[in-house]
CSV table of C-alpha atoms and ligand atoms in Angstrom, one decimal:
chain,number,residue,atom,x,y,z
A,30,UNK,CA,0.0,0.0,0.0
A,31,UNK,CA,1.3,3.9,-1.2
A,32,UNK,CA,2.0,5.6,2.0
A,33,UNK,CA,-0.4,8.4,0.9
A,34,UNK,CA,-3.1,5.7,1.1
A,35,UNK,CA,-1.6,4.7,4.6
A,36,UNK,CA,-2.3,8.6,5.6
A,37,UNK,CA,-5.5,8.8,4.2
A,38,UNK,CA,-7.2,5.5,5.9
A,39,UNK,CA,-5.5,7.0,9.4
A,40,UNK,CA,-7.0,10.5,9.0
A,41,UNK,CA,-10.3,8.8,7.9
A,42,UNK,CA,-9.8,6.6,11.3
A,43,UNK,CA,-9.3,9.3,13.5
A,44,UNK,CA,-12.4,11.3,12.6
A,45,UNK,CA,-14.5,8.1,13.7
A,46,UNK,CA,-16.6,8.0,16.8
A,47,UNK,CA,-14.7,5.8,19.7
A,48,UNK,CA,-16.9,3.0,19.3
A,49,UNK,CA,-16.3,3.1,16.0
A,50,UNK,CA,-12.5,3.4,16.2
A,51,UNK,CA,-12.3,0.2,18.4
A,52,UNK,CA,-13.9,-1.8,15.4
A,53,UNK,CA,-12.4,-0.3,12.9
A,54,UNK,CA,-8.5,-0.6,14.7
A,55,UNK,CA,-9.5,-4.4,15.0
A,56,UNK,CA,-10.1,-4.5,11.2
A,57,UNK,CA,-6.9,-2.8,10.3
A,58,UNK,CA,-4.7,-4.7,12.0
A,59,UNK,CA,-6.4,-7.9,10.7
A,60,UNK,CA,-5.5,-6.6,7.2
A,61,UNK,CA,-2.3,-5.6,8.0
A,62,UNK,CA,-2.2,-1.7,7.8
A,63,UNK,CA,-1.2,-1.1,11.7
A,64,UNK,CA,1.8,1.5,11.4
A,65,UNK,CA,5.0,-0.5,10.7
A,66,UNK,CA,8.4,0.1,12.5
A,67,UNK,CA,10.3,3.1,11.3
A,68,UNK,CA,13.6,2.4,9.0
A,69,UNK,CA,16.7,1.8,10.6
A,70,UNK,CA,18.5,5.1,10.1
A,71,UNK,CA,22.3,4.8,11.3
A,72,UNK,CA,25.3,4.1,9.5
A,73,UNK,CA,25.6,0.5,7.3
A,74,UNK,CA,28.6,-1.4,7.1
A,75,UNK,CA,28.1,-2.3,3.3
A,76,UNK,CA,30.6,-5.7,3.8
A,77,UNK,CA,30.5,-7.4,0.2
A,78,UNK,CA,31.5,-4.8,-2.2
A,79,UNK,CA,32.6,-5.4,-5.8
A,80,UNK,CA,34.0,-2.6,-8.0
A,81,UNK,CA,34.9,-4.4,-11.1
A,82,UNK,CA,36.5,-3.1,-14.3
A,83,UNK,CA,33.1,-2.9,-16.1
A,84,UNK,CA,31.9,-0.3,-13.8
A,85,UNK,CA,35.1,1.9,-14.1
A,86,UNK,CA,38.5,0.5,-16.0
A,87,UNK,CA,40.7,3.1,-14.8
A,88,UNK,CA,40.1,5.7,-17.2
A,89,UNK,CA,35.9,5.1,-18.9
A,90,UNK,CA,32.9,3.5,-17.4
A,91,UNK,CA,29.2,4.4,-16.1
A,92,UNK,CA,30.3,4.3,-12.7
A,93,UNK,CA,34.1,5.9,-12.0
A,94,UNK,CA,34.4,6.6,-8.3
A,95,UNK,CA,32.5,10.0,-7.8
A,96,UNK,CA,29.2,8.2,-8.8
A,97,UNK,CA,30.1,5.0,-6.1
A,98,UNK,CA,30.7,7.4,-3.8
A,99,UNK,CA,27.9,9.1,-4.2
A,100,UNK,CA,25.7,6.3,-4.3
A,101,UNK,CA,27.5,5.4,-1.3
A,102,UNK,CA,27.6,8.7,0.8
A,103,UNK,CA,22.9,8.8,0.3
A,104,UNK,CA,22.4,5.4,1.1
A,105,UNK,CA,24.5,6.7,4.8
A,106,UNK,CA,27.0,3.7,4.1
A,107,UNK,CA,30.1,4.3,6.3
A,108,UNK,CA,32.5,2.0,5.8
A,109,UNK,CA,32.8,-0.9,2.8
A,110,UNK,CA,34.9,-4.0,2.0
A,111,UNK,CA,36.1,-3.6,-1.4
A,112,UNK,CA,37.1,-6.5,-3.7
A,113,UNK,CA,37.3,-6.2,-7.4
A,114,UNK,CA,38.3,-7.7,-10.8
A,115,UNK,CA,41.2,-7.0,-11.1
A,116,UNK,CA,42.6,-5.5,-7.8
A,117,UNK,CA,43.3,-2.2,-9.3
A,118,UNK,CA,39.3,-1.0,-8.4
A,119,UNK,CA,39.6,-1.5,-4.6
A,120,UNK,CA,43.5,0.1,-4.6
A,121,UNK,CA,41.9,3.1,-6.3
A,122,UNK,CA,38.9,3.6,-4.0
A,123,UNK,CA,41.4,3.1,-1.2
A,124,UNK,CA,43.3,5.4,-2.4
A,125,UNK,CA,41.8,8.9,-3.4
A,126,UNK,CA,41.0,11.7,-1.2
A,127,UNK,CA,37.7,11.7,-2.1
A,128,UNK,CA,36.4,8.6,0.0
A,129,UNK,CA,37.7,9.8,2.7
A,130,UNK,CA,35.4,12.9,1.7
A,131,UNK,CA,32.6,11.1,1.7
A,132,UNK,CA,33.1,9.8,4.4
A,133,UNK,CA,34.0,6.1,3.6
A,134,UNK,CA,36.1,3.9,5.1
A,135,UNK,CA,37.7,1.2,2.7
A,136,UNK,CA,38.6,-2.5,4.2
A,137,UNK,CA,40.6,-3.5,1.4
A,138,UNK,CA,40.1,-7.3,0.2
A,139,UNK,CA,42.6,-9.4,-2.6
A,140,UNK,CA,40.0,-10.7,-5.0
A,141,UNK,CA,41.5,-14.0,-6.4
A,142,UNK,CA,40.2,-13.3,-10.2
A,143,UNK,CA,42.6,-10.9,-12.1
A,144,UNK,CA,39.8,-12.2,-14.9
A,145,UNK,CA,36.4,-14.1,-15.5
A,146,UNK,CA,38.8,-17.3,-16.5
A,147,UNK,CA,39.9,-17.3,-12.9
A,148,UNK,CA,36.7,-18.2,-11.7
A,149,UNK,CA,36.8,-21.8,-12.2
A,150,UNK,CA,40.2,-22.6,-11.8
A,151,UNK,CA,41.2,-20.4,-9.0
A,152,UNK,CA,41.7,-22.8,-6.2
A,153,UNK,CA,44.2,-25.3,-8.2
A,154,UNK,CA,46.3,-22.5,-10.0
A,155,UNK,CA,49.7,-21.4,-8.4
A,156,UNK,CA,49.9,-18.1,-10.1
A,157,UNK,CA,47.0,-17.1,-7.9
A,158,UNK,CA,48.7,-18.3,-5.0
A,159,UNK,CA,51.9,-16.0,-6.2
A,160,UNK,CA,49.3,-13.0,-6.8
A,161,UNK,CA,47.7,-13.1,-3.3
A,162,UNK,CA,51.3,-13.3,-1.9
A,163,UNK,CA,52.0,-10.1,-3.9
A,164,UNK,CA,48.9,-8.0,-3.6
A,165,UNK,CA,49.5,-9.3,0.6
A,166,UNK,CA,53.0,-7.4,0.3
A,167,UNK,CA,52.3,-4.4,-1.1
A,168,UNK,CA,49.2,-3.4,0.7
A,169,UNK,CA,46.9,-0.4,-0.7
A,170,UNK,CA,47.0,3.7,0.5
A,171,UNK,CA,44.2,2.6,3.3
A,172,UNK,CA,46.4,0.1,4.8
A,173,UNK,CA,47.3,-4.1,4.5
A,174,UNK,CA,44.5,-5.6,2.9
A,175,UNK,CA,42.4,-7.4,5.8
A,176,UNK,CA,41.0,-10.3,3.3
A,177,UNK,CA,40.8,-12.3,1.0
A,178,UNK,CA,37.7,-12.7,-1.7
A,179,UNK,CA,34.9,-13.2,-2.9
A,180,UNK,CA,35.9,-16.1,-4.3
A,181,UNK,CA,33.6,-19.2,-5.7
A,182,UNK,CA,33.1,-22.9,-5.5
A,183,UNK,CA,30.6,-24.2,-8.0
A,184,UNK,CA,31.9,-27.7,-7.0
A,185,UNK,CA,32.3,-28.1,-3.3
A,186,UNK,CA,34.8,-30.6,-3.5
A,187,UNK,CA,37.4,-28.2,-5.0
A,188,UNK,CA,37.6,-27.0,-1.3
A,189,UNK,CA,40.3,-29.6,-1.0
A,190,UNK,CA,41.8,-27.9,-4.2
A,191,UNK,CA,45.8,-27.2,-3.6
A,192,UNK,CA,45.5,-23.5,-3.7
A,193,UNK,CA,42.1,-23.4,-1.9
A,194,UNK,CA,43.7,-25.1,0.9
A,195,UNK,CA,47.2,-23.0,1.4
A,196,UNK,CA,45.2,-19.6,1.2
A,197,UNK,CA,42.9,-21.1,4.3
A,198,UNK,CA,46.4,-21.9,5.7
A,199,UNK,CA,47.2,-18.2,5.3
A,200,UNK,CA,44.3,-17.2,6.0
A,201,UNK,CA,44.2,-17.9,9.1
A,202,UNK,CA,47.9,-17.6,9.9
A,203,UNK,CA,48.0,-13.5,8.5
A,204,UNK,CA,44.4,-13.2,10.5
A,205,UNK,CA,42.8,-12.6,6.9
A,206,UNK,CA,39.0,-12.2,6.8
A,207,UNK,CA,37.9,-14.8,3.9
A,208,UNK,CA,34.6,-13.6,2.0
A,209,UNK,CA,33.0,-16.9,0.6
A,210,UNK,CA,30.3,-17.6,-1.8
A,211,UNK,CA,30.2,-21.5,-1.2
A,212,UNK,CA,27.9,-24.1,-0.5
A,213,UNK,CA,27.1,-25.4,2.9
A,214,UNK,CA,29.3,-28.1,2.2
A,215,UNK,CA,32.1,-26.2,1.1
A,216,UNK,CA,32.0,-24.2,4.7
A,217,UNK,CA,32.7,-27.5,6.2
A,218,UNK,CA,35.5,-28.2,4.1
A,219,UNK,CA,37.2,-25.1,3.7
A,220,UNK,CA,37.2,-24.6,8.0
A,221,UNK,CA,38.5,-28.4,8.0
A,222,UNK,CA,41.7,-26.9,5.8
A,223,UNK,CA,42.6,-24.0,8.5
A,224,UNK,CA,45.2,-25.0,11.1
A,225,UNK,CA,43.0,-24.7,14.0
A,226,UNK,CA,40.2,-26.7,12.0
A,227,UNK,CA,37.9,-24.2,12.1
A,228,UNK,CA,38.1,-22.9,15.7
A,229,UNK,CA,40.0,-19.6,14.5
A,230,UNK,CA,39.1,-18.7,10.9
A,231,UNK,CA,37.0,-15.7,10.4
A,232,UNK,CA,35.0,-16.5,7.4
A,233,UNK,CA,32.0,-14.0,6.1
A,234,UNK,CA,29.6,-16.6,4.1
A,235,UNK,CA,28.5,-14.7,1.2
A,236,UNK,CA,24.7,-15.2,0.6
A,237,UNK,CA,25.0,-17.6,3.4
A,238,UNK,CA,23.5,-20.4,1.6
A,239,UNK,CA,22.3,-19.1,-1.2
A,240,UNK,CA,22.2,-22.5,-2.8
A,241,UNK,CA,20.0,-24.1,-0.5
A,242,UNK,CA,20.9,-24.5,2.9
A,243,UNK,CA,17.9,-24.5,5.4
A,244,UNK,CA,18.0,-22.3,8.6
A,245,UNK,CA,18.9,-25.3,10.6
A,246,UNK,CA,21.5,-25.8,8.7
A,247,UNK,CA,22.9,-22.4,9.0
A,248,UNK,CA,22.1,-22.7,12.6
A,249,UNK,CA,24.1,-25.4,12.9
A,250,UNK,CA,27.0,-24.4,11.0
A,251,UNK,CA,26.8,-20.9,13.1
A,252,UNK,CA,27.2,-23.3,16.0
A,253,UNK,CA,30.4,-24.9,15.0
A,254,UNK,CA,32.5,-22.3,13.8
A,255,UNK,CA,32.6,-19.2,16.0
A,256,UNK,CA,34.1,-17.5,13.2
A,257,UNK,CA,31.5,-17.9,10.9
A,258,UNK,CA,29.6,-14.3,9.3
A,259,UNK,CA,26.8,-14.7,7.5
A,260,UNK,CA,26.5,-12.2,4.8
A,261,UNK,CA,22.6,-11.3,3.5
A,262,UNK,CA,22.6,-10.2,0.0
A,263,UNK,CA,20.5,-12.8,-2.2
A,264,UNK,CA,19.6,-14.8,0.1
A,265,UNK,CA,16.4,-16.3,-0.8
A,266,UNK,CA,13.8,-16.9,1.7
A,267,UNK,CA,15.0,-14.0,4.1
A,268,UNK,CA,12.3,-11.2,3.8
A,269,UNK,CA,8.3,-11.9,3.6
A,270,UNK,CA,5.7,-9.4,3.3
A,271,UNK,CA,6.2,-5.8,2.9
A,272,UNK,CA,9.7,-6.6,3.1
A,273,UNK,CA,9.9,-7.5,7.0
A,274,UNK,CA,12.3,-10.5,7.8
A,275,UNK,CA,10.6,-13.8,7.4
A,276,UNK,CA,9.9,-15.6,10.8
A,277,UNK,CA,12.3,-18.3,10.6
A,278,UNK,CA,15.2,-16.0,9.8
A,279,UNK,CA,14.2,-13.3,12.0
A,280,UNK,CA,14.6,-16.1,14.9
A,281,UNK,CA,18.2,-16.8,13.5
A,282,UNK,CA,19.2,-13.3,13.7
A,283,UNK,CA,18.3,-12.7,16.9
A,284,UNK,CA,20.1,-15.9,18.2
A,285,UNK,CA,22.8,-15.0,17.2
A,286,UNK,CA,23.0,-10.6,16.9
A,287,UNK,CA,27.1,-10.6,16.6
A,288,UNK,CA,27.2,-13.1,13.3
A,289,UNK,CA,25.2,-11.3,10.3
A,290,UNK,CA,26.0,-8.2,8.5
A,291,UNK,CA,24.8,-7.0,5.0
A,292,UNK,CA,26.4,-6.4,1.8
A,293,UNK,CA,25.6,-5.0,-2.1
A,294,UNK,CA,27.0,-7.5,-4.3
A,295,UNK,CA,27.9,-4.7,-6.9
A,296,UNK,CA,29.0,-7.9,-9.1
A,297,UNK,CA,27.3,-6.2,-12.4
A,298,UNK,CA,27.0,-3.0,-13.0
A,299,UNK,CA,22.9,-3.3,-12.5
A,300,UNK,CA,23.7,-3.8,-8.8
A,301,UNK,CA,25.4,-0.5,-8.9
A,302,UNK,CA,22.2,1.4,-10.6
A,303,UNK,CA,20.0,0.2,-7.8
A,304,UNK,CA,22.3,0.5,-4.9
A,305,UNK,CA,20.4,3.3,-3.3
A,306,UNK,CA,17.6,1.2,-3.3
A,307,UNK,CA,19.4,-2.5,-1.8
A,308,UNK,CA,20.5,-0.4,0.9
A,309,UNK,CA,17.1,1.2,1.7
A,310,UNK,CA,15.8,-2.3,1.3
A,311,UNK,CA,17.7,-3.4,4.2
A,312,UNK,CA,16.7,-0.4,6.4
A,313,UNK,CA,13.4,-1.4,6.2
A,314,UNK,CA,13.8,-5.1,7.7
A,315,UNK,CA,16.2,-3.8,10.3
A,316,UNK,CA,13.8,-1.7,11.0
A,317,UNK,CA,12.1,-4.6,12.2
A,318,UNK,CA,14.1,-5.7,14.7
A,319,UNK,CA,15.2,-4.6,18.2
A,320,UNK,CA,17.3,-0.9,18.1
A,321,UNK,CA,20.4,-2.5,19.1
A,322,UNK,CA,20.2,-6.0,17.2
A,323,UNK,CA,19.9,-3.3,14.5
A,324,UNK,CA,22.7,-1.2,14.8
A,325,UNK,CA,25.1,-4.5,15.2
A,326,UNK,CA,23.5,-6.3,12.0
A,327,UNK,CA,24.0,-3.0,9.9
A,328,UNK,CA,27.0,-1.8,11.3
A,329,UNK,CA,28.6,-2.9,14.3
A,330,UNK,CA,29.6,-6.6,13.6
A,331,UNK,CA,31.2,-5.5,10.1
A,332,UNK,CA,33.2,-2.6,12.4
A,333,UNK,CA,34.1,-5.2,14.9
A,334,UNK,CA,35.2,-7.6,12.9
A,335,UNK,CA,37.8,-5.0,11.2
A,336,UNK,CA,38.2,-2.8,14.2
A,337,UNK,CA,36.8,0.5,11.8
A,338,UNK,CA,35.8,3.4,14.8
A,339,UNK,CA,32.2,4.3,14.7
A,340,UNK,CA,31.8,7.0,12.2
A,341,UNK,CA,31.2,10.5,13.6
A,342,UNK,CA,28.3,12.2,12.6
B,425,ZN,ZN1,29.8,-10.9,-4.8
């Protein structure tokens, strides 16, 4: 329903008798137009960020760093992990004045594809090994890179890959935030490959379980590995009607407050049109929950996990 409509029925409502009112309050809520929680309206933590050579090469592109930053700065997002294809998007947002400007803090990631081809072969191929190693040594203007990711596994089993399994190793030996996008499965196996088996890795589960994995099985997994972040963009089954958090997942979220945070997923450049609109998506349905589960979901549990200061106003 419009919210002029919303306005309209209410001003109707309050010109009724008090008898009237009574029934009339009882009917609205049965059809669902009682007022709704206000949007969440602090700063977001936008923790799965792409800026890819299609959206700016360097030089051309319908999105070169004013217009992210833009989009960035009205949707109130304070702080971002940036990843792109190849590395040279996230070294130059890292790098010029202007985020800072705007107000943007950049947690640099090394994004194992220096090209689509990389996808599929990443986590057998050496060279990758020798680029992460590096990107690792050289850092960016806004620091060491904290992570590394978004990388993929369209077969779980290629967890066990030979590359797959040393960057886990380094991972968790640097104290290197992996972002996933992986199967349920593949979480299994890739915390099986760290040193500490799992105990110590900080992984943020992109989608988390996008593919298919129930809420008890998230659960679950959330329950093993106290490192685990579950990251919200696509996932399916998430929000219900009028965009509120469906119950199921709502009950996840509040078990466990300190584990979710949300993220854009600027992977094409259509992302990056609507980005405004994802992130005012989410302030809808965090609107929905308690003030302070909230704040950590938007903001605080990306921050924490990075050690980035609360922005000031
Ligand atoms: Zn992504």
């Amino acid at each position: 329903m419009a919210s002029t409509t919303r306005i309209q029925v209410l001003k109707r409502f309050l010109l009724l008798p008090l008898a009237c009112k009574a029934l009339t309050a009882i009917g609205l809520i049965a059809l669902g137009l009682q007022a709704h929680a206000a949007d969440y309206t602090g700063p977001l933590f936008d923790a799965h960020l792409h800026y890819n050579e299609e959206a700016w090469d360097g030089k051309t592109g319908p999105h070169p760093p004013a217009d992210v930053l833009a989009r960035m700065k009205a949707s109130g997002v304070r702080a971002i992990v940036a990843n792109s294809r190849p590395n040279t998007g996230s070294l130059t947002l890292a790098e010029l004045p202007q985020t800072r400007k705007a107000g943007v803090t950049v947690v640099p990631f090394v994004r194992l594809y220096r090209n689509r081809a990389d996808y599929s072969g990443w986590f057998a191929d050496e060279s990758i090994y020798t680029m992460v190693q590096a990107e690792l040594a050289r850092g960016t203007a806004a620091g060491p890179y904290r992570g590394i990711g978004e990388f993929h596994l369209y077969d779980s089993a290629n967890a066990d890959g030979p590359v797959a399994k040393k960057l886990m190793v380094l991972a968790e030996e640097r104290d290197l935030v992996v972002l996933a996008h992986v199967d349920d499965a593949a979480i299994d196996l890739l915390m099986a490959n760290t040193p500490s088996q799992g105990r110590k890795l900080r992984l943020i589960w992109a989608h988390t379980g996008i593919g298919g994995a129930s809420v008890e099985r998230v659960d679950a997994l959330m329950g093993r590995y106290p490192g685990l972040v579950g990251e919200l963009s696509y996932r399916p089954g998430l929000v219900c009607d009028d965009n509120q958090l469906c119950p199921a997942w709502r009950a996840l979220l509040l078990k466990y407050p300190a584990r979710f945070v949300v993220g854009s997923d600027t992977w094409v450049n259509q992302r990056w049109q609507h980005y405004e609109g994802l992130m005012q998506g989410y302030r809808q349905w965090l609107g929905g929950l308690p003030a302070d589960v909230a704040r950590r979901i938007a903001w605080d549990n990306g921050a924490a996990l990075f050690g980035v200061p609360a922005p000031r106003r």
